[in-house]
Tab-separated table of C-alpha atoms in Angstrom:
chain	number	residue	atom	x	y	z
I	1	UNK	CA	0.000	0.000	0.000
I	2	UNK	CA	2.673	2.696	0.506
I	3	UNK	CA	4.558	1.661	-2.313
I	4	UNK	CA	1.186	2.472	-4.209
I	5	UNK	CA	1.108	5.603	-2.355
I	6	UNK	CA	4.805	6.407	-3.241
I	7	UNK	CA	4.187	5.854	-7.000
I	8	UNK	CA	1.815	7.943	-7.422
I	9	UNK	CA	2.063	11.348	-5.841
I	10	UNK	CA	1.298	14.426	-8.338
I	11	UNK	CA	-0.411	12.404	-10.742
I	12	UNK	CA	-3.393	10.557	-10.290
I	13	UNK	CA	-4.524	12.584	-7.188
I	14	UNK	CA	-4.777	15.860	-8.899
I	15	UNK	CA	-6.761	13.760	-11.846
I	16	UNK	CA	-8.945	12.158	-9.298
I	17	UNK	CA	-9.372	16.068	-7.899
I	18	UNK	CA	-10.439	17.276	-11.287
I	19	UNK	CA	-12.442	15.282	-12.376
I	20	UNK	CA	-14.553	15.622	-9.494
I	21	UNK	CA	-14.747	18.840	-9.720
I	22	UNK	CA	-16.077	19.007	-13.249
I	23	UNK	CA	-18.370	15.978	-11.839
I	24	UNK	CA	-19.250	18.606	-9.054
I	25	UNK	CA	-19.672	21.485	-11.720
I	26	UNK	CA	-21.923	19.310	-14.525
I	27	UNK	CA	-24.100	18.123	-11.162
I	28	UNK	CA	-24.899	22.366	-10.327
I	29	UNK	CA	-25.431	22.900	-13.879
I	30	UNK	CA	-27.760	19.877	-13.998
I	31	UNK	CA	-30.166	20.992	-11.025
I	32	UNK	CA	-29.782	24.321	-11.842
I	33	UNK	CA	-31.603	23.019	-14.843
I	34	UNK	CA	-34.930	21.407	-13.061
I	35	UNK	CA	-36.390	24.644	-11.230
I	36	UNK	CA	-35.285	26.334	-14.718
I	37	UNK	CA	-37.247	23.935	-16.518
I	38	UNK	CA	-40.451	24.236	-14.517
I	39	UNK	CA	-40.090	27.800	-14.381
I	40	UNK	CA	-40.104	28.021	-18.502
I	41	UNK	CA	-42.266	25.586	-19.590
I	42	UNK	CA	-45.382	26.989	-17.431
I	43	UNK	CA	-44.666	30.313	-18.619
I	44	UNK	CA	-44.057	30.428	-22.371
I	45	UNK	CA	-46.095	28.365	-24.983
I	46	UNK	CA	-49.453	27.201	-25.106
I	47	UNK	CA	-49.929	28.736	-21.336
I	48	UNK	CA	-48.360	32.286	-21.805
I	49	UNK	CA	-51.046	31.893	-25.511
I	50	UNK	CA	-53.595	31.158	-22.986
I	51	UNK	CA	-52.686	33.814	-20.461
I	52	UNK	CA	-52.387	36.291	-22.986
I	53	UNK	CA	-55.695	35.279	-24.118
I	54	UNK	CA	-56.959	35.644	-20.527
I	55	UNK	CA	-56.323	39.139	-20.443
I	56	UNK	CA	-57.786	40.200	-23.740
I	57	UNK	CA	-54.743	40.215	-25.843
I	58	UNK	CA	-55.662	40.231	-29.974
I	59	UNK	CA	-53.507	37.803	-32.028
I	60	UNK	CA	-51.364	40.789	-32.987
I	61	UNK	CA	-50.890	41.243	-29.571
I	62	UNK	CA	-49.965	37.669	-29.273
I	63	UNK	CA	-47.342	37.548	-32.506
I	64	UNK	CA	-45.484	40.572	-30.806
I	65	UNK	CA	-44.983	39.387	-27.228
I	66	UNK	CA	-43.991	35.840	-28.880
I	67	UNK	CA	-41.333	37.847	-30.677
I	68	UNK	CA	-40.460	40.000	-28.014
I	69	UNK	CA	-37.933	37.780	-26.503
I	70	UNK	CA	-35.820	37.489	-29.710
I	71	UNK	CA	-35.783	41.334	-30.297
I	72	UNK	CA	-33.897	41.971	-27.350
I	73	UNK	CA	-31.226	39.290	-28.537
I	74	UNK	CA	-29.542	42.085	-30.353
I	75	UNK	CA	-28.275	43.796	-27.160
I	76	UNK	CA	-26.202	40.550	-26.486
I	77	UNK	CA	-23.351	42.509	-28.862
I	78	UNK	CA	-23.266	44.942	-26.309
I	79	UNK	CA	-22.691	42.382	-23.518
I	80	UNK	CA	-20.269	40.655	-25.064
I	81	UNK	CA	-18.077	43.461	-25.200
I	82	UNK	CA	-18.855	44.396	-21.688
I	83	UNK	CA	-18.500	41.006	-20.236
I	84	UNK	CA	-14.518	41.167	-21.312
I	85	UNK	CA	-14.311	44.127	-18.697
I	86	UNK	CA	-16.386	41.842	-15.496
I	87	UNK	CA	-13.820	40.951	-12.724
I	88	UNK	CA	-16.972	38.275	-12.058
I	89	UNK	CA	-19.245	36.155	-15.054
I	90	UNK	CA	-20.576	34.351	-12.168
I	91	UNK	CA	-22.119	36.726	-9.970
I	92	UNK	CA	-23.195	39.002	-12.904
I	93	UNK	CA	-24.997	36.005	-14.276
I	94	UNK	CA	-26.672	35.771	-11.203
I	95	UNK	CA	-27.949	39.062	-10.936
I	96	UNK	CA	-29.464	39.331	-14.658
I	97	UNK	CA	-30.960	35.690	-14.722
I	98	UNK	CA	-32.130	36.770	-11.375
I	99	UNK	CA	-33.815	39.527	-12.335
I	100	UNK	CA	-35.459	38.097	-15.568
I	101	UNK	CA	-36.599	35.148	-13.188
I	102	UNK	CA	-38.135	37.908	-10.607
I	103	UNK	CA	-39.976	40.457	-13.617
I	104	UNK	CA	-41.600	37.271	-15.733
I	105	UNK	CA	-42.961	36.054	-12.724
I	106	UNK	CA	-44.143	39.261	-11.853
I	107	UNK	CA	-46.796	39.332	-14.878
I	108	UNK	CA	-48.900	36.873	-12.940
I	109	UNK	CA	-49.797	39.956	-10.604
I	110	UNK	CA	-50.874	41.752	-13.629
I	111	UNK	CA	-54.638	41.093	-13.365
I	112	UNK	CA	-54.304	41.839	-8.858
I	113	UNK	CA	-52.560	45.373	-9.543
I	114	UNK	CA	-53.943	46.997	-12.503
I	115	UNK	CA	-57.387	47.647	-13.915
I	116	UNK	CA	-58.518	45.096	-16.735
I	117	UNK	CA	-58.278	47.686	-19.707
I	118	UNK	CA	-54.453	47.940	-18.715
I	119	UNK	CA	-54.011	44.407	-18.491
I	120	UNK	CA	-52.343	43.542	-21.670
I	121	UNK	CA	-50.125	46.858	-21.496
I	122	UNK	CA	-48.647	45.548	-17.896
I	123	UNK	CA	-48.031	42.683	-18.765
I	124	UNK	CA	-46.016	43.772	-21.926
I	125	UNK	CA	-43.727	46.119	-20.323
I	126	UNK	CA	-42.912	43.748	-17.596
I	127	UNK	CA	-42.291	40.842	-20.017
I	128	UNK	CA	-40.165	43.127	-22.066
I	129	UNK	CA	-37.975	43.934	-18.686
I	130	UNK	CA	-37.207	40.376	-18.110
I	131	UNK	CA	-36.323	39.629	-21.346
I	132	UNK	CA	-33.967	42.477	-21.517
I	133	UNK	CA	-32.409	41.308	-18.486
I	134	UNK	CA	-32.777	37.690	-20.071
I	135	UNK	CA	-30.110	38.613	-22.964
I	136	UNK	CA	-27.374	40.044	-20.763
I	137	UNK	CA	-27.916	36.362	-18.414
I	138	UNK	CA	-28.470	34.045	-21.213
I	139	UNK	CA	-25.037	35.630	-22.820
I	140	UNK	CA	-23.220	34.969	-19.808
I	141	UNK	CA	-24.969	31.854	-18.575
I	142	UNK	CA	-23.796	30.638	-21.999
I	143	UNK	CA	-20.402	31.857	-21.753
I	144	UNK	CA	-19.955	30.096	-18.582
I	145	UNK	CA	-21.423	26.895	-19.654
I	146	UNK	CA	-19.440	26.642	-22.893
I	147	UNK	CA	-15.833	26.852	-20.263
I	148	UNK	CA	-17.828	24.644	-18.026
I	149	UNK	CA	-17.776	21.540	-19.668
I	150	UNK	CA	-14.749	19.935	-21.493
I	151	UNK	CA	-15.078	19.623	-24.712
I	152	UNK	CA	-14.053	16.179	-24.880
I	153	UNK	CA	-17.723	15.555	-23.127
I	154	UNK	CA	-19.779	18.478	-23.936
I	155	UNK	CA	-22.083	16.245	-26.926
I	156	UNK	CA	-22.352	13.922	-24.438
I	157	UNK	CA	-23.221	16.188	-21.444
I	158	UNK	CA	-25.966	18.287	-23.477
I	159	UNK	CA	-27.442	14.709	-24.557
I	160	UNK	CA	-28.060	13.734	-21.218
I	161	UNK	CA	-28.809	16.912	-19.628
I	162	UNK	CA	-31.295	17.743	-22.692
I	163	UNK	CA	-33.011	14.850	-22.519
I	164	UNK	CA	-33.642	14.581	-18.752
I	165	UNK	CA	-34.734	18.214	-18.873
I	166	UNK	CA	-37.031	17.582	-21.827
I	167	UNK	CA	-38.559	14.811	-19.976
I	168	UNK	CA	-39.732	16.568	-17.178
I	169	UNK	CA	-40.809	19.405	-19.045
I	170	UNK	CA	-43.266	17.095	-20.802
I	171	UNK	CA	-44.342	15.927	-17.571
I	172	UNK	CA	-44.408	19.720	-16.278
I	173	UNK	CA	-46.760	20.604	-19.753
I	174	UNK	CA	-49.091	17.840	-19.290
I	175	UNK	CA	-49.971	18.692	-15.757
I	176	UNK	CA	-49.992	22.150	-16.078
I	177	UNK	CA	-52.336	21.492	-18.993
I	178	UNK	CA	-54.515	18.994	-16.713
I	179	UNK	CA	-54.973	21.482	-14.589
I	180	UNK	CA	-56.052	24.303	-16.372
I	181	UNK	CA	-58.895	22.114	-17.640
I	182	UNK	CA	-59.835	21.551	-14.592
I	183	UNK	CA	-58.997	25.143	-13.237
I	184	UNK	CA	-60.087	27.391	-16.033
I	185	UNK	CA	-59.720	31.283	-15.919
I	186	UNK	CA	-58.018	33.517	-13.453
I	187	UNK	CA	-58.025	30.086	-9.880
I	188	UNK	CA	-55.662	27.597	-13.040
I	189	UNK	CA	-53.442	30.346	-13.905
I	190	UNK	CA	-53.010	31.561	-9.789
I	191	UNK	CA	-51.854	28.056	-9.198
I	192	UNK	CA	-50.145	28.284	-12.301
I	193	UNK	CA	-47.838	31.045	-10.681
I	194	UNK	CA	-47.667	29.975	-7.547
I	195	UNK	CA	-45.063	27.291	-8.692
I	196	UNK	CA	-43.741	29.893	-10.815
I	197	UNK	CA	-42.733	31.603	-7.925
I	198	UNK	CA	-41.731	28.780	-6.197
I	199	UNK	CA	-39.362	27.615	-8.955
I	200	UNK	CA	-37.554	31.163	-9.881
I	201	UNK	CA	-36.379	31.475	-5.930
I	202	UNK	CA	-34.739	28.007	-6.069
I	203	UNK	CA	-33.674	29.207	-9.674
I	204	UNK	CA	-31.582	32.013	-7.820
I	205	UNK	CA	-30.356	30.347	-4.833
I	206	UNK	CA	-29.132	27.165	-7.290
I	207	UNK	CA	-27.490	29.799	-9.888
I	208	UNK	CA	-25.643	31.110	-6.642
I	209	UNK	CA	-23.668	27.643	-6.560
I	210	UNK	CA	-22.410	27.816	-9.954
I	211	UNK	CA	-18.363	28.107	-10.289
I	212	UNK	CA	-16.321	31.195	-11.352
I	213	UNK	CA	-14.723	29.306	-13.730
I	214	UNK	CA	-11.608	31.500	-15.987
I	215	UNK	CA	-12.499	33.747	-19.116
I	216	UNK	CA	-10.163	33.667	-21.387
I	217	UNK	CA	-10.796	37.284	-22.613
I	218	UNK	CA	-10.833	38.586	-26.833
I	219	UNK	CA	-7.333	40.016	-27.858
I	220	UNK	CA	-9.353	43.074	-28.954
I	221	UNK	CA	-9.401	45.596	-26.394
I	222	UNK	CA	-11.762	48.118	-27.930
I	223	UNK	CA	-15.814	47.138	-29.424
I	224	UNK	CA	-14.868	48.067	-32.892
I	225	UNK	CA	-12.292	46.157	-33.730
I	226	UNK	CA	-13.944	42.758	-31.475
I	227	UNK	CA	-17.030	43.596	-33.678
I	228	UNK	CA	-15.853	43.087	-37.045
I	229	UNK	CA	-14.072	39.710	-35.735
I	230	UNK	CA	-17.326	37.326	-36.719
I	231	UNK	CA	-18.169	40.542	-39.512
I	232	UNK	CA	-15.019	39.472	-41.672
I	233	UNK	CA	-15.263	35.340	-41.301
I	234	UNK	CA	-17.105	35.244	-44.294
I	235	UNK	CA	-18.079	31.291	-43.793
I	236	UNK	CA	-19.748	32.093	-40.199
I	237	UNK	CA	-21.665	35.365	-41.724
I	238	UNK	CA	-22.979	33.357	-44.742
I	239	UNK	CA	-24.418	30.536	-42.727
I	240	UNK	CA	-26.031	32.553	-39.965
I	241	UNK	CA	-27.737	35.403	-42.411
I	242	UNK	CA	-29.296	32.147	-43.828
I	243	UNK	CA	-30.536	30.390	-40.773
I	244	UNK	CA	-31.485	34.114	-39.973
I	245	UNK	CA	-33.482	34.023	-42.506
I	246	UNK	CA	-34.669	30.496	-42.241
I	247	UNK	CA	-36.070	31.492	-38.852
I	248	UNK	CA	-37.744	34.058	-40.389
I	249	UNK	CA	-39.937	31.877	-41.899
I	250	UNK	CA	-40.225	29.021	-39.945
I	251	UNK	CA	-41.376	31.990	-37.396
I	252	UNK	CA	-44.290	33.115	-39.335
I	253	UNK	CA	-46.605	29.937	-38.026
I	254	UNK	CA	-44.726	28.507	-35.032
I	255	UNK	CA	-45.118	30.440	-32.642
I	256	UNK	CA	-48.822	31.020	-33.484
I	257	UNK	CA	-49.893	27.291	-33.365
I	258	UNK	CA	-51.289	27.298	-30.069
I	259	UNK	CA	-53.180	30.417	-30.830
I	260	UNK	CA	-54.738	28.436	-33.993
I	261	UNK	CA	-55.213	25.215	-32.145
I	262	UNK	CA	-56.900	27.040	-29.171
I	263	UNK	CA	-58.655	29.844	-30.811
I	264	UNK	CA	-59.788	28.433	-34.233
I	265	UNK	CA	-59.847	24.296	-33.816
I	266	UNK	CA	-61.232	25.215	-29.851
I	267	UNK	CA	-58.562	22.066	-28.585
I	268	UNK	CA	-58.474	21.907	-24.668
I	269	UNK	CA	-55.355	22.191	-23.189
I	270	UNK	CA	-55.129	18.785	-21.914
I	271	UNK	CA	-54.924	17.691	-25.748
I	272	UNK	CA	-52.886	20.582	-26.414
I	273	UNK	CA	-50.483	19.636	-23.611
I	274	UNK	CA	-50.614	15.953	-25.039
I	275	UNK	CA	-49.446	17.442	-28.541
I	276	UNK	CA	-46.562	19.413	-27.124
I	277	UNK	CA	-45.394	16.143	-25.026
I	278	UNK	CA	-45.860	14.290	-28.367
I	279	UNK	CA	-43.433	17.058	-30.133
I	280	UNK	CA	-40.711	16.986	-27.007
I	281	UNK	CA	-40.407	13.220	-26.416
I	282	UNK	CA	-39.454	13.062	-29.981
I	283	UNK	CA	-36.777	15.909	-30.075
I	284	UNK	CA	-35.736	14.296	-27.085
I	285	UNK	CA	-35.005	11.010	-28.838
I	286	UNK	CA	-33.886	12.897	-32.102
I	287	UNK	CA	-30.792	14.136	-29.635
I	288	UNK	CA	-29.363	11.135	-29.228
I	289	UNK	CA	-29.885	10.394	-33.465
I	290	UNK	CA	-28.476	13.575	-34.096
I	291	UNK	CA	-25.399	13.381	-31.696
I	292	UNK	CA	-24.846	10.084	-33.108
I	293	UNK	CA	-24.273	11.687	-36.580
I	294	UNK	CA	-22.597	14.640	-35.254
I	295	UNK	CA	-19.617	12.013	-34.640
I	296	UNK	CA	-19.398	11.353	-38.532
I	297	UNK	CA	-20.776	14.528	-40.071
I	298	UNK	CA	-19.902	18.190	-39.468
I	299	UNK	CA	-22.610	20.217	-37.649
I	300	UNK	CA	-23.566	22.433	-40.870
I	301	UNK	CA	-24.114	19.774	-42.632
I	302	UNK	CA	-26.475	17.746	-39.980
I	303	UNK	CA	-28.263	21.481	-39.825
I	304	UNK	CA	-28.753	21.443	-43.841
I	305	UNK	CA	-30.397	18.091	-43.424
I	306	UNK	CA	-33.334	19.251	-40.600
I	307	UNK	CA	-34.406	21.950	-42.665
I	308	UNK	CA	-36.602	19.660	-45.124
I	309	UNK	CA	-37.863	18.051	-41.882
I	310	UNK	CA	-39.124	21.356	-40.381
I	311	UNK	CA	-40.389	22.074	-43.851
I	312	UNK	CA	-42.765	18.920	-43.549
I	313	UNK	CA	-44.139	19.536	-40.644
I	314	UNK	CA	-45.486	22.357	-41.656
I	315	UNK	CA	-46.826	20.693	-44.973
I	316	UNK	CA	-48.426	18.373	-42.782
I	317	UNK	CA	-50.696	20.947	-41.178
I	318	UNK	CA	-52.381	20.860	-45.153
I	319	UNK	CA	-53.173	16.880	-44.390
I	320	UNK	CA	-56.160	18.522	-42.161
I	321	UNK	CA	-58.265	19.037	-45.326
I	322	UNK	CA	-58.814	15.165	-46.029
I	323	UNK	CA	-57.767	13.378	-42.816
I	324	UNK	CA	-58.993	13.814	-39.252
I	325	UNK	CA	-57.784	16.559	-36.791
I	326	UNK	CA	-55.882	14.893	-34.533
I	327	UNK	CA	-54.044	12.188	-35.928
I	328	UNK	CA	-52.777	15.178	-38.409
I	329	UNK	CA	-51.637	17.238	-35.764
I	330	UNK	CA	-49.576	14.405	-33.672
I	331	UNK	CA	-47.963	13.821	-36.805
I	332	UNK	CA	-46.975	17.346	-37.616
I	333	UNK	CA	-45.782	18.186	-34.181
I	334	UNK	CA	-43.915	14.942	-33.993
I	335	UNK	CA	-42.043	15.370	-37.253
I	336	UNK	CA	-41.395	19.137	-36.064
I	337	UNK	CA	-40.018	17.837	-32.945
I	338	UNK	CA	-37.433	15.699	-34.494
I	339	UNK	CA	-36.349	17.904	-37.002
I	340	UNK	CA	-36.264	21.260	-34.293
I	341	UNK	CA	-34.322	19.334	-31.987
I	342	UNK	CA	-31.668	18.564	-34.402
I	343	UNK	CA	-31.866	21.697	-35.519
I	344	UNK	CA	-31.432	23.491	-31.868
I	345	UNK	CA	-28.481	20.949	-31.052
I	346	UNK	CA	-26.749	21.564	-34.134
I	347	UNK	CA	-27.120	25.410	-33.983
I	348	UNK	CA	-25.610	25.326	-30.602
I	349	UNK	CA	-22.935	23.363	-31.594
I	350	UNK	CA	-21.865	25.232	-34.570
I	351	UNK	CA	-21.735	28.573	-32.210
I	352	UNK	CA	-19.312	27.033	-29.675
I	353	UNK	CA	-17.805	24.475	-31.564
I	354	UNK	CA	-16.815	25.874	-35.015
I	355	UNK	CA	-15.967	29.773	-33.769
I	356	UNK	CA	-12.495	30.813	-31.655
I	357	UNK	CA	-12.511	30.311	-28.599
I	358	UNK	CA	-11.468	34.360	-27.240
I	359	UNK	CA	-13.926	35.771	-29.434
I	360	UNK	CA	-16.629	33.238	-29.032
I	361	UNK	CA	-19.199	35.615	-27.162
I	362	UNK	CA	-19.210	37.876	-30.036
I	363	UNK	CA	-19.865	35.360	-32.119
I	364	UNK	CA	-22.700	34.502	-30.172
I	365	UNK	CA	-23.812	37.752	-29.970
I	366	UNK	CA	-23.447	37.944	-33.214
I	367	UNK	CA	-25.729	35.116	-34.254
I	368	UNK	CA	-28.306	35.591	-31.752
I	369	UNK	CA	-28.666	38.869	-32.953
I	370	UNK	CA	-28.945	38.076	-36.586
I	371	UNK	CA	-31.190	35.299	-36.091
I	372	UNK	CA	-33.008	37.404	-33.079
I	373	UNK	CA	-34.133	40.269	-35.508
I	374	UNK	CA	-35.522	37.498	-38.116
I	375	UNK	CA	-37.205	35.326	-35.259
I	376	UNK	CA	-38.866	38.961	-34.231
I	377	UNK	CA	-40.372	40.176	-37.271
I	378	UNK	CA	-41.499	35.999	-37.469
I	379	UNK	CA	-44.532	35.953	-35.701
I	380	UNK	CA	-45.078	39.944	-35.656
I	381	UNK	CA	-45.826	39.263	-39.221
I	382	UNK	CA	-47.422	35.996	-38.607
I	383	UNK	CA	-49.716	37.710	-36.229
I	384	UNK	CA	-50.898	40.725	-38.543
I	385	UNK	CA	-51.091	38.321	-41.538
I	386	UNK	CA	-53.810	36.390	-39.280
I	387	UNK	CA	-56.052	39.758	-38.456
I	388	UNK	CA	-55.746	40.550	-42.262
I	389	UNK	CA	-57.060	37.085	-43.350
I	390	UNK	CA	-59.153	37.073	-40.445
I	391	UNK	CA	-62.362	37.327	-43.178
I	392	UNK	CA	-61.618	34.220	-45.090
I	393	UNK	CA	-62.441	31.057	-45.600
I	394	UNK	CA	-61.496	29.713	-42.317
I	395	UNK	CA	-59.196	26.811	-43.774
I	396	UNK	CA	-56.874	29.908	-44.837
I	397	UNK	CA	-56.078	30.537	-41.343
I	398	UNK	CA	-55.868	27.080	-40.121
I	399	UNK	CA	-53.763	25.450	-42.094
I	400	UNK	CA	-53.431	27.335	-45.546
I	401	UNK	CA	-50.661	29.569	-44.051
I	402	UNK	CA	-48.744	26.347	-42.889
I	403	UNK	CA	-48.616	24.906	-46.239
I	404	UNK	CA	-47.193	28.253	-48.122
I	405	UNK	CA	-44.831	28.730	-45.373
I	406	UNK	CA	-43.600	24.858	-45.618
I	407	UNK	CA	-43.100	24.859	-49.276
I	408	UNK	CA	-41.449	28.438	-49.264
I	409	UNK	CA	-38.980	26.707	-46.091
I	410	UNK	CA	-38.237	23.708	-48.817
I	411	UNK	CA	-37.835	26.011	-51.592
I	412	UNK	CA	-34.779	27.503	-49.189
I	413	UNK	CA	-33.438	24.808	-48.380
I	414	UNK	CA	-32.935	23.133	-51.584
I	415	UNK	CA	-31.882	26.090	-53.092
I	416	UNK	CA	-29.428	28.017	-51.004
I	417	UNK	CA	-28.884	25.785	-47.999
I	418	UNK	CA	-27.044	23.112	-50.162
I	419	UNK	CA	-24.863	26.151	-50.908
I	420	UNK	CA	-24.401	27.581	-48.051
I	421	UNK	CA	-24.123	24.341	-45.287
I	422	UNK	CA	-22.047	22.526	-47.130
I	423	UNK	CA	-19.117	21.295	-46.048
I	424	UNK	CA	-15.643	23.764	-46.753
């Protein structure tokens, strides 16, 4: 035993010591994840379409708060020049995710502090608040994470922790669903907020454990100079104006499917919920498909070959004209699920994977500003395009939209995205 001991001082204790740290870091970063999770899921999607609803809000109304949160991406340039200048990531993280945690929960007071004709207005401003703060703590949060875990395990890592988080946010979706048929109006969406609250204080306290890990800072001292880094890689520019543009697109009917499915096809939200489940079990499995390929094939590629995926499941929506309701719309949300997940995977790795290293938050400012402008004007448009049509036939605004949108999204991707994601 002490010749054991002898043999191996300054060597495999310090590798024992690191890896449990990362162990230790992965593990915060993991249950940081579950309050997170809850937190989101009950407060964006079908239940911030039926909140909005709730108070009155128009489908315009709807289309702009849905875009809201990708507007404000373009201020992430900004922080990722400022962030070079923070003695701390860590405990600036803390304070903006904190604070977007703190003001989206706050729109469930909305309807207790402000007369009814206001309501919508309220809850606007305060959603826009958090989501500012939401772009300086989602650029840091993802600053930190990308240092956070080795490379040699990150596809792994996000597998796991994607697909665990997915899992209970299906669970999460269905009950909160369940219970709003069961709790209609202003009682379901009280309880609704109540673990809302719950979840963004042990949000905050678990985002207070997270390690200061090192920042290896740009070379570029001054914003002009760190700005035109990602401007003059002419391969990075060329794929993200496209998927900018992609989003664009796939934006115009998205986010506006609940509102359909609620609104127009009158779906309860328990089969709404079930839908949504349907859609994230099957990104959930399409992760560990898509991860698999990611080991043979380069990440713009993979990305090149969801688009005509996505593009389906919009097509599918036109299926409702000669099939029955449901079975059409589990198929189209299951299809979108797989091809969206690959899609979100593959984006994420192509950010932190194929881009330097120093200058990698301006590169993902960069790209979430790009692609934050197109995923804005998305379902603004999408939203004023369904008051205009608002006075036809009613299969325009069901599914008519869905199938010009899909065959405009295949039309792009055969066209330019063979061009532009193709391997260099």
């Amino acid at each position: 035993m002490n010749i054991m001991r002898n043999r191996l001082p300054g060597t495999r204790p310090k590798r024992i010591r690191k890896a449990s740290v990362n162990r230790n870091n992965l593990k915060i970063a993991t249950i940081e994840g579950i309050p997170s999770t809850i937190f989101q899921v009950l407060l964006q999607g079908q239940f911030l379409t039926g909140f909005l609803l709730y108070l009155g809000a128009s489908s315009s109304q709807i289309g702009f708060v849905l875009a809201l949160t990708t507007l404000v991406n373009v201020a992430q340039i900004g922080v990722a020049f400022l962030i070079q200048k923070l003695p701390s990531r860590k405990w600036a993280m803390v304070i903006f995710t904190g604070l977007h945690r703190l003001l989206w929960g706050a729109t469930g007071l909305v309807p207790f502090l402000f007369p009814k004709e206001h309501w919508v207005t309220a809850f606007i401003i305060l959603y826009t608040t958090a989501f500012i703060s939401s772009t300086a703590g989602g650029m840091l949060w993802n600053s930190v994470i990308s240092d956070l875990v080795p490379a040699r395990v990150r596809g792994r890592y996000f597998g796991i922790r994607n697909t665990f988080l997915n899992a209970l946010g299906s669970l999460v979706m269905y009950g909160g669903g369940v219970m709003l048929d069961r709790y209609p109006g202003s009682q379901g969406f009280l309880i609704i907020y109540i673990v809302v609250w719950v979840c963004a204080i042990a949000n905050i306290i678990v985002f207070c454990f997270y390690p200061d890990v090192p920042f290896e800072k740009s070379e570029e001292k001054s914003f002009l100079p760190m700005f035109r880094k990602p401007l003059h890689d002419k391969l990075f520019m060329k794929s993200t104006l496209f998927l900018a543009a992609w989003l664009l697109l796939q934006n115009l009917t998205v986010p506006l499917y609940s509102y359909v499915m609620l609104q127009l096809l009158n779906i309860n939200y328990e089969t709404l919920s079930l839908l949504n489940v349907s859609q994230t079990v099957f990104m959930m499995a399409s992760f560990y498909v898509w991860g698999n390929l990611n080991a043979k094939y380069s990440n713009k590629r993979l990305l090149l070959w969801t688009l005509p995926i996505i593009a389906l499941s919009s097509l599918m929506w036109g299926m409702l004209s000669v099939l029955p309701m449901l079975p059409v719309l589990f198929a189209a949300h299951i299809i979108f699920g797989m091809g969206v997940g690959g899609f979100n995977q593959l984006a994420f790795n192509f950010i932190i994977g194929d881009t330097p290293k120093k200058e990698r938050p301006m590169y993902m400012a960069m790209y979430a500003a790009l692609t934050g402008l197109a995923a804005f004007f998305g379902p603004l448009l999408g939203g004023r395009i369904y008051e205009w049509i608002v006075d036809w036939p009613e299969w325009t605004q069901i599914y008519g939209m869905q199938i010009i949108v899909g065959v405009l999204m295949l039309t792009l991707a055969l066209l330019l995205g063979r061009r532009i994601l193709r391997d260099e």
